[in-house]
Amino acid sequence: MSAETATFETGDVLARGRVRWLECQSSVEAIKRLVHGLPAGPVSVRAEKLQPRRIAVALTEGWRGEVAHVALTNAEGGLAAYKIIDPSFHNWFGLAFAMRGNQISDFPLCNKSFNLSYCGHDL
Amino acid sequence: MLEILKNRLKQGHRTLKFPKETPKLAERYRGRPIIDAAKCAADCSACAESCPTGALQMHPPRIDLGACLFCPACSSACESGALRFGQDHRLATRTREELLVDGGEAKLAAALDEKLRKLFGRSLKLRQVSAGGCNACEADLNVLGINVFDLFRFGIQFVASPRHADGVVITGPVSANMRQALIDTVQATPQPRVVIAVGACAISGGPYAGSPEVLGIPPEIKVDLFLPGCPPHPLTLLDGLLRLLGRIEDEGRISSSST
């Protein structure tokens, strides 16, 4: 599946707002395409037993960066550890950089234009 | 600009008349479960076996709303139609025990005592702590701020510091990494304060219960209001908050025939 990559020439709040708008439009188009091409079959299936002592890594392009899932299984084939890192994890440092030398009153505007997820950094 | 104004006029107002009027919820909405134990086959426990969080007890069937994900696993597994999800969004309770429901009469959250109502009744500032949440409960709390639900008209607001808050709203199963931050936030909130647990994770650990990384709300933090769901519907949240402040005046009970 292809989706248009949203970019803008500058990196200010307006630019981030525009990128978000373009992303919304691109997402709507992508959803429309996907809905019409859904594969046949059941909506959910029961998970098979996992292989013991394995590591599985999944990387996919998400909203503003990559999403990484890493799963480790134990000797019995149960989950020993599971770690998820979403794009916000890296982009919080970008926000800190963008805020450098600015007034605190600029923070809400900058913060919301990045629109990063607060959830998931504390797991 | 003119287009925006024209559009606004065409759309009209979006604010709900809640709590005077409750809007009709979508048919797909799964609210308070309806249990008809008389229809249960004697040796059947298909619903309890299908439940991903072990929220169901059998014979007689009872659901722990604090652990329920409101997924349709149990109602789909129930062949006799003894268990289904109704449309009632009112789920809030003041105690953990009251979340265990058998489909009969149920007690809803009672209001705070008079002293606290006098303090918070028309102005309640809340600090939200996402303690390992997935952003679903957080998003449904956030949506209370839009003009449809318009939480602020009741004087309830989310603030940026526990020092400015009258209470703490906890979401997420409380991961090991967030436990101390949560304790610090609650302790930094001036007394008297209220503590509100939102969602199956905060109340019971939800699907993460039993994980060594999930510690739950520490026992020294006394929870004053439980708002179950995965995530709770914004109306469930609003109903619970207004009940806590004594601003919904009804019998505060669900009758057994309620849908």
XYZ file of C-alpha atoms in Angstrom:
382
model
C 0.000 0.000 0.000
C 1.317 3.425 -0.846
C 0.506 6.650 0.963
C 1.544 10.180 0.174
C 4.317 11.398 2.483
C 3.378 14.772 3.965
C 6.199 17.317 3.994
C 6.553 21.090 4.282
C 9.464 23.393 3.597
C 9.856 24.982 7.025
C 9.708 23.467 10.509
C 7.646 25.980 12.468
C 4.261 25.560 14.134
C 2.330 26.460 10.970
C 4.380 23.948 8.992
C 3.670 21.220 11.507
C -0.015 22.131 11.371
C 0.046 21.888 7.567
C 1.853 18.546 7.695
C -0.821 17.269 10.046
C -3.568 18.420 7.719
C -1.878 16.740 4.750
C -1.429 13.576 6.811
C -5.132 13.568 7.673
C -6.075 13.819 4.002
C -3.566 11.155 3.044
C -4.868 8.879 5.822
C -8.480 9.268 4.711
C -7.468 8.305 1.174
C -5.504 5.305 2.472
C -8.432 4.139 4.627
C -10.817 4.424 1.686
C -8.524 2.279 -0.448
C -8.011 -0.299 2.304
C -11.707 -0.604 3.136
C -12.487 -1.528 -0.447
C -9.764 -4.160 -0.582
C -10.308 -6.027 2.687
C -9.383 -9.715 2.485
C -12.060 -12.308 3.210
C -11.907 -14.318 6.432
C -12.694 -14.080 10.135
C -12.162 -10.802 11.996
C -10.262 -12.462 14.830
C -8.535 -15.812 15.277
C -7.169 -17.527 18.351
C -3.390 -17.195 18.643
C -1.387 -20.384 18.185
C 1.134 -21.433 20.804
C 4.372 -19.433 20.482
C 7.765 -20.986 19.765
C 9.908 -21.229 22.929
C 13.049 -19.088 23.392
C 12.573 -16.840 20.377
C 12.856 -13.148 19.714
C 10.549 -11.459 17.221
C 11.071 -7.922 15.949
C 8.525 -5.997 13.898
C 9.205 -2.574 12.439
C 6.630 -0.585 10.546
C 6.275 2.990 9.389
C 3.780 4.752 11.630
C 2.639 8.259 12.299
C 5.820 10.380 12.122
C 8.331 7.590 12.497
C 8.733 3.899 12.997
C 6.815 1.675 15.353
C 8.879 -1.159 16.836
C 7.527 -4.231 18.581
C 9.921 -6.700 20.190
C 8.713 -9.912 21.808
C 10.784 -12.459 23.737
C 9.451 -15.911 24.598
C 10.530 -18.090 27.508
C 11.277 -21.827 27.593
C 7.561 -22.692 27.803
C 6.574 -20.565 24.821
C 5.011 -17.881 26.999
C 5.842 -14.204 26.683
C 8.921 -13.278 28.749
C 9.039 -9.646 27.670
C 7.300 -7.342 25.204
C 8.484 -3.867 24.344
C 6.833 -1.308 22.114
C 8.438 1.934 20.974
C 6.346 4.406 19.026
C 7.502 7.490 17.053
C 6.736 9.811 19.968
C 9.503 8.119 21.940
C 12.115 9.678 19.627
C 10.206 12.830 18.763
C 10.009 14.074 22.351
C 13.696 14.938 21.943
C 12.762 16.871 18.779
C 10.256 18.886 20.777
C 12.879 19.619 23.444
C 15.174 20.854 20.656
C 12.456 23.018 19.060
C 11.697 24.617 22.425
C 15.291 25.610 23.108
C 15.630 29.337 23.950
C 11.864 29.946 23.601
C 9.500 31.498 26.123
C 7.382 29.164 28.236
C 4.254 30.718 26.670
C 5.311 29.126 23.365
C 5.325 25.685 24.921
C 1.607 24.809 24.579
C 1.557 25.789 20.912
C 4.749 23.886 20.089
C 3.731 20.934 22.218
C 0.362 20.541 20.532
C 1.745 21.060 17.043
C 4.034 18.080 17.649
C 1.049 16.257 19.160
C 3.159 13.486 20.681
C 1.765 10.655 22.739
C 2.223 10.878 26.493
C 1.277 7.245 26.866
C 3.763 4.465 26.502
C 6.951 6.096 27.798
C 6.409 4.804 31.258
C 6.087 1.116 30.588
C -13.786 33.126 7.228
C -17.286 33.672 5.825
C -17.369 30.004 4.849
C -16.464 28.988 8.415
C -19.219 31.183 9.877
C -21.757 29.871 7.357
C -20.741 26.356 8.256
C -21.137 27.054 11.983
C -24.633 28.446 11.412
C -25.598 25.432 9.341
C -24.308 23.028 11.989
C -26.145 24.705 14.836
C -25.310 23.924 18.432
C -23.809 20.603 19.376
C -23.982 20.784 23.150
C -25.922 17.995 24.862
C -28.669 18.743 27.346
C -27.071 16.139 29.632
C -27.854 15.431 32.437
C -31.433 16.694 31.820
C -31.642 14.589 28.689
C -29.577 11.545 27.790
C -28.800 11.161 24.107
C -29.602 7.969 22.256
C -26.417 5.974 22.037
C -25.311 4.018 18.990
C -26.829 0.549 18.644
C -23.338 -0.940 18.725
C -22.611 0.647 22.104
C -22.089 -1.933 24.846
C -23.057 -0.605 28.245
C -24.156 -2.231 31.491
C -24.476 -6.010 30.966
C -27.919 -7.566 31.309
C -27.929 -10.974 32.940
C -30.882 -13.340 33.062
C -29.604 -16.159 35.286
C -32.864 -18.115 34.794
C -31.821 -18.808 31.184
C -28.449 -20.257 32.266
C -27.927 -23.960 31.552
C -26.877 -25.794 34.737
C -23.477 -26.987 33.570
C -22.628 -24.178 31.151
C -19.826 -21.735 31.816
C -19.014 -20.792 28.212
C -19.146 -17.077 29.000
C -16.696 -17.300 31.910
C -14.300 -19.426 29.842
C -14.355 -16.917 26.981
C -13.626 -13.892 29.179
C -10.105 -12.553 28.521
C -9.799 -10.956 31.971
C -11.619 -13.498 34.140
C -14.250 -10.897 34.981
C -17.047 -13.490 35.057
C -18.027 -15.743 37.935
C -20.491 -18.557 37.397
C -23.559 -20.002 39.122
C -25.002 -17.536 39.571
C -23.353 -15.490 36.793
C -21.808 -12.268 38.017
C -19.612 -9.757 36.195
C -16.902 -7.681 37.787
C -17.363 -4.411 35.887
C -13.968 -3.334 37.198
C -12.276 -6.038 35.119
C -14.768 -6.161 32.212
C -13.418 -4.957 28.863
C -16.952 -4.695 27.443
C -15.782 -6.870 24.557
C -18.469 -9.175 23.171
C -16.595 -12.427 23.976
C -19.028 -13.548 26.705
C -22.231 -12.439 25.013
C -21.097 -14.151 21.785
C -20.248 -17.342 23.698
C -23.620 -17.370 25.493
C -25.972 -19.521 23.425
C -28.988 -19.228 25.699
C -29.096 -15.430 25.550
C -28.722 -15.177 29.325
C -26.039 -12.542 28.959
C -25.983 -9.516 26.712
C -24.778 -5.952 26.824
C -27.378 -3.253 27.306
C -27.360 0.431 26.480
C -27.141 1.863 29.976
C -24.064 4.068 30.295
C -24.427 4.520 34.078
C -21.683 2.399 35.641
C -19.953 4.537 38.277
C -19.607 3.311 41.851
C -17.991 4.552 45.053
C -16.619 1.155 46.129
C -14.771 -1.640 44.368
C -17.279 -4.236 45.688
C -20.255 -2.502 44.081
C -18.731 -3.156 40.654
C -19.582 -6.842 40.988
C -23.015 -7.067 39.380
C -25.444 -9.943 38.933
C -27.882 -8.214 36.599
C -30.229 -7.379 39.457
C -30.530 -4.104 41.264
C -27.273 -2.179 41.408
C -26.151 0.857 43.375
C -24.656 3.821 41.553
C -22.061 6.216 42.930
C -23.354 8.289 45.830
C -22.440 11.946 46.261
C -19.596 13.211 48.434
C -20.481 14.348 51.936
C -21.835 17.850 52.429
C -18.525 19.428 53.367
C -16.749 18.176 50.247
C -19.731 19.045 48.062
C -19.552 22.561 49.371
C -15.854 22.682 48.453
C -15.956 20.910 45.092
C -19.610 21.045 44.010
C -19.182 23.974 41.648
C -15.429 23.825 41.077
C -13.475 20.602 40.825
C -9.958 20.758 39.401
C -8.434 17.431 38.477
C -4.908 16.278 37.707
C -4.728 13.335 35.329
C -2.014 10.685 35.683
C -1.590 8.160 32.898
C 0.167 5.345 34.726
C 1.004 3.031 31.846
C -2.292 3.674 30.037
C -2.805 2.994 26.318
C -4.291 6.442 25.569
C -7.870 5.183 25.164
C -9.096 6.237 28.621
C -6.998 9.367 28.300
C -8.593 10.206 24.941
C -12.099 9.685 26.309
C -11.318 11.964 29.249
C -9.937 14.501 26.817
C -13.075 14.396 24.696
C -15.100 15.627 27.686
C -13.622 19.032 26.885
C -15.283 19.336 23.470
C -18.499 21.290 23.071
C -20.668 18.155 22.922
C -19.985 17.090 26.519
C -18.604 20.437 27.695
C -17.270 19.321 31.056
C -16.237 22.874 31.925
C -19.833 24.091 32.234
C -20.007 22.010 35.439
C -16.888 23.687 36.818
C -14.802 20.544 36.333
C -11.435 21.071 34.687
C -8.149 19.292 34.160
C -5.164 21.265 35.403
C -1.428 21.058 34.715
C -0.208 20.548 38.273
C -1.344 18.533 41.289
C -0.732 21.706 43.328
C -3.659 23.310 41.494
C -5.868 20.249 41.797
C -8.629 19.037 44.111
C -8.277 15.487 42.919
C -6.355 12.973 40.841
C -7.711 10.919 37.946
C -5.760 7.705 37.424
C -5.706 5.775 34.153
C -3.598 2.762 33.205
C -2.662 -0.376 35.155
C 0.077 1.481 37.134
C 3.320 0.153 35.718
C 6.366 -0.287 37.953
C 7.941 2.785 36.339
C 4.944 4.991 37.145
C 4.189 3.833 40.683
C 6.322 6.392 42.501
C 5.269 9.230 40.170
C 1.636 8.399 40.934
C 2.219 8.335 44.695
C 4.100 11.660 44.488
C 1.302 13.250 42.441
C -1.395 12.154 44.881
C 0.661 13.358 47.841
C 1.297 16.708 46.128
C -2.458 17.263 45.784
C -3.769 19.329 48.711
C -6.250 17.724 51.081
C -9.126 17.190 51.089
C -8.779 15.505 47.723
C -10.647 12.956 45.664
C -9.084 10.067 43.760
C -10.833 8.714 40.690
C -9.885 5.465 38.933
C -10.846 5.393 35.254
C -10.959 2.230 33.159
C -10.493 -1.493 33.708
C -6.690 -1.165 33.920
C -6.673 1.358 36.754
C -9.405 -0.494 38.632
C -8.212 -4.094 38.295
C -5.180 -4.230 35.992
C -7.511 -5.178 33.123
C -5.821 -7.436 30.571
C -2.448 -6.768 32.236
C -3.411 -8.052 35.675
C -0.849 -10.553 36.943
C 2.087 -9.095 35.016
C 5.151 -8.457 37.204
C 5.372 -4.982 35.612
C 1.843 -4.098 36.710
C 1.504 -3.079 40.332
C -1.949 -1.495 40.430
C -3.002 1.534 42.444
C -1.058 1.311 45.741
C -3.326 0.346 48.661
C -2.422 3.537 50.535
C -4.228 5.534 47.845
C -7.925 5.385 48.641
C -10.076 5.549 45.534
C -13.294 7.579 45.898
C -14.849 6.921 42.510
C -14.636 3.983 40.106
C -15.456 4.601 36.448
C -15.340 1.243 34.629
C -14.994 0.600 30.903
C -12.358 -0.094 28.282
C -12.392 2.819 27.785
C -15.462 4.227 29.549
C -17.862 6.138 27.312
C -17.587 9.916 27.879
C -21.152 9.837 29.220
C -20.148 7.167 31.757
C -17.382 9.488 32.917
C -19.603 12.574 32.990
C -22.390 10.705 34.788
C -19.935 9.437 37.430
C -18.328 12.832 38.018
C -21.706 14.561 38.341
C -22.984 11.863 40.733
C -19.898 12.349 42.880
C -20.686 16.064 43.089
C -24.353 15.374 43.821
C -25.468 17.034 40.619
C -27.545 14.145 39.325
C -30.557 13.756 41.520
C -32.255 10.442 40.959
C -32.654 7.312 43.035
C -28.992 6.375 42.338
C -29.923 2.787 41.610
C -30.309 0.580 38.576
C -33.426 -1.528 38.715
C -33.168 -5.136 37.540
C -35.435 -4.564 34.530
C -33.280 -1.732 33.236
C -31.913 -1.917 29.722
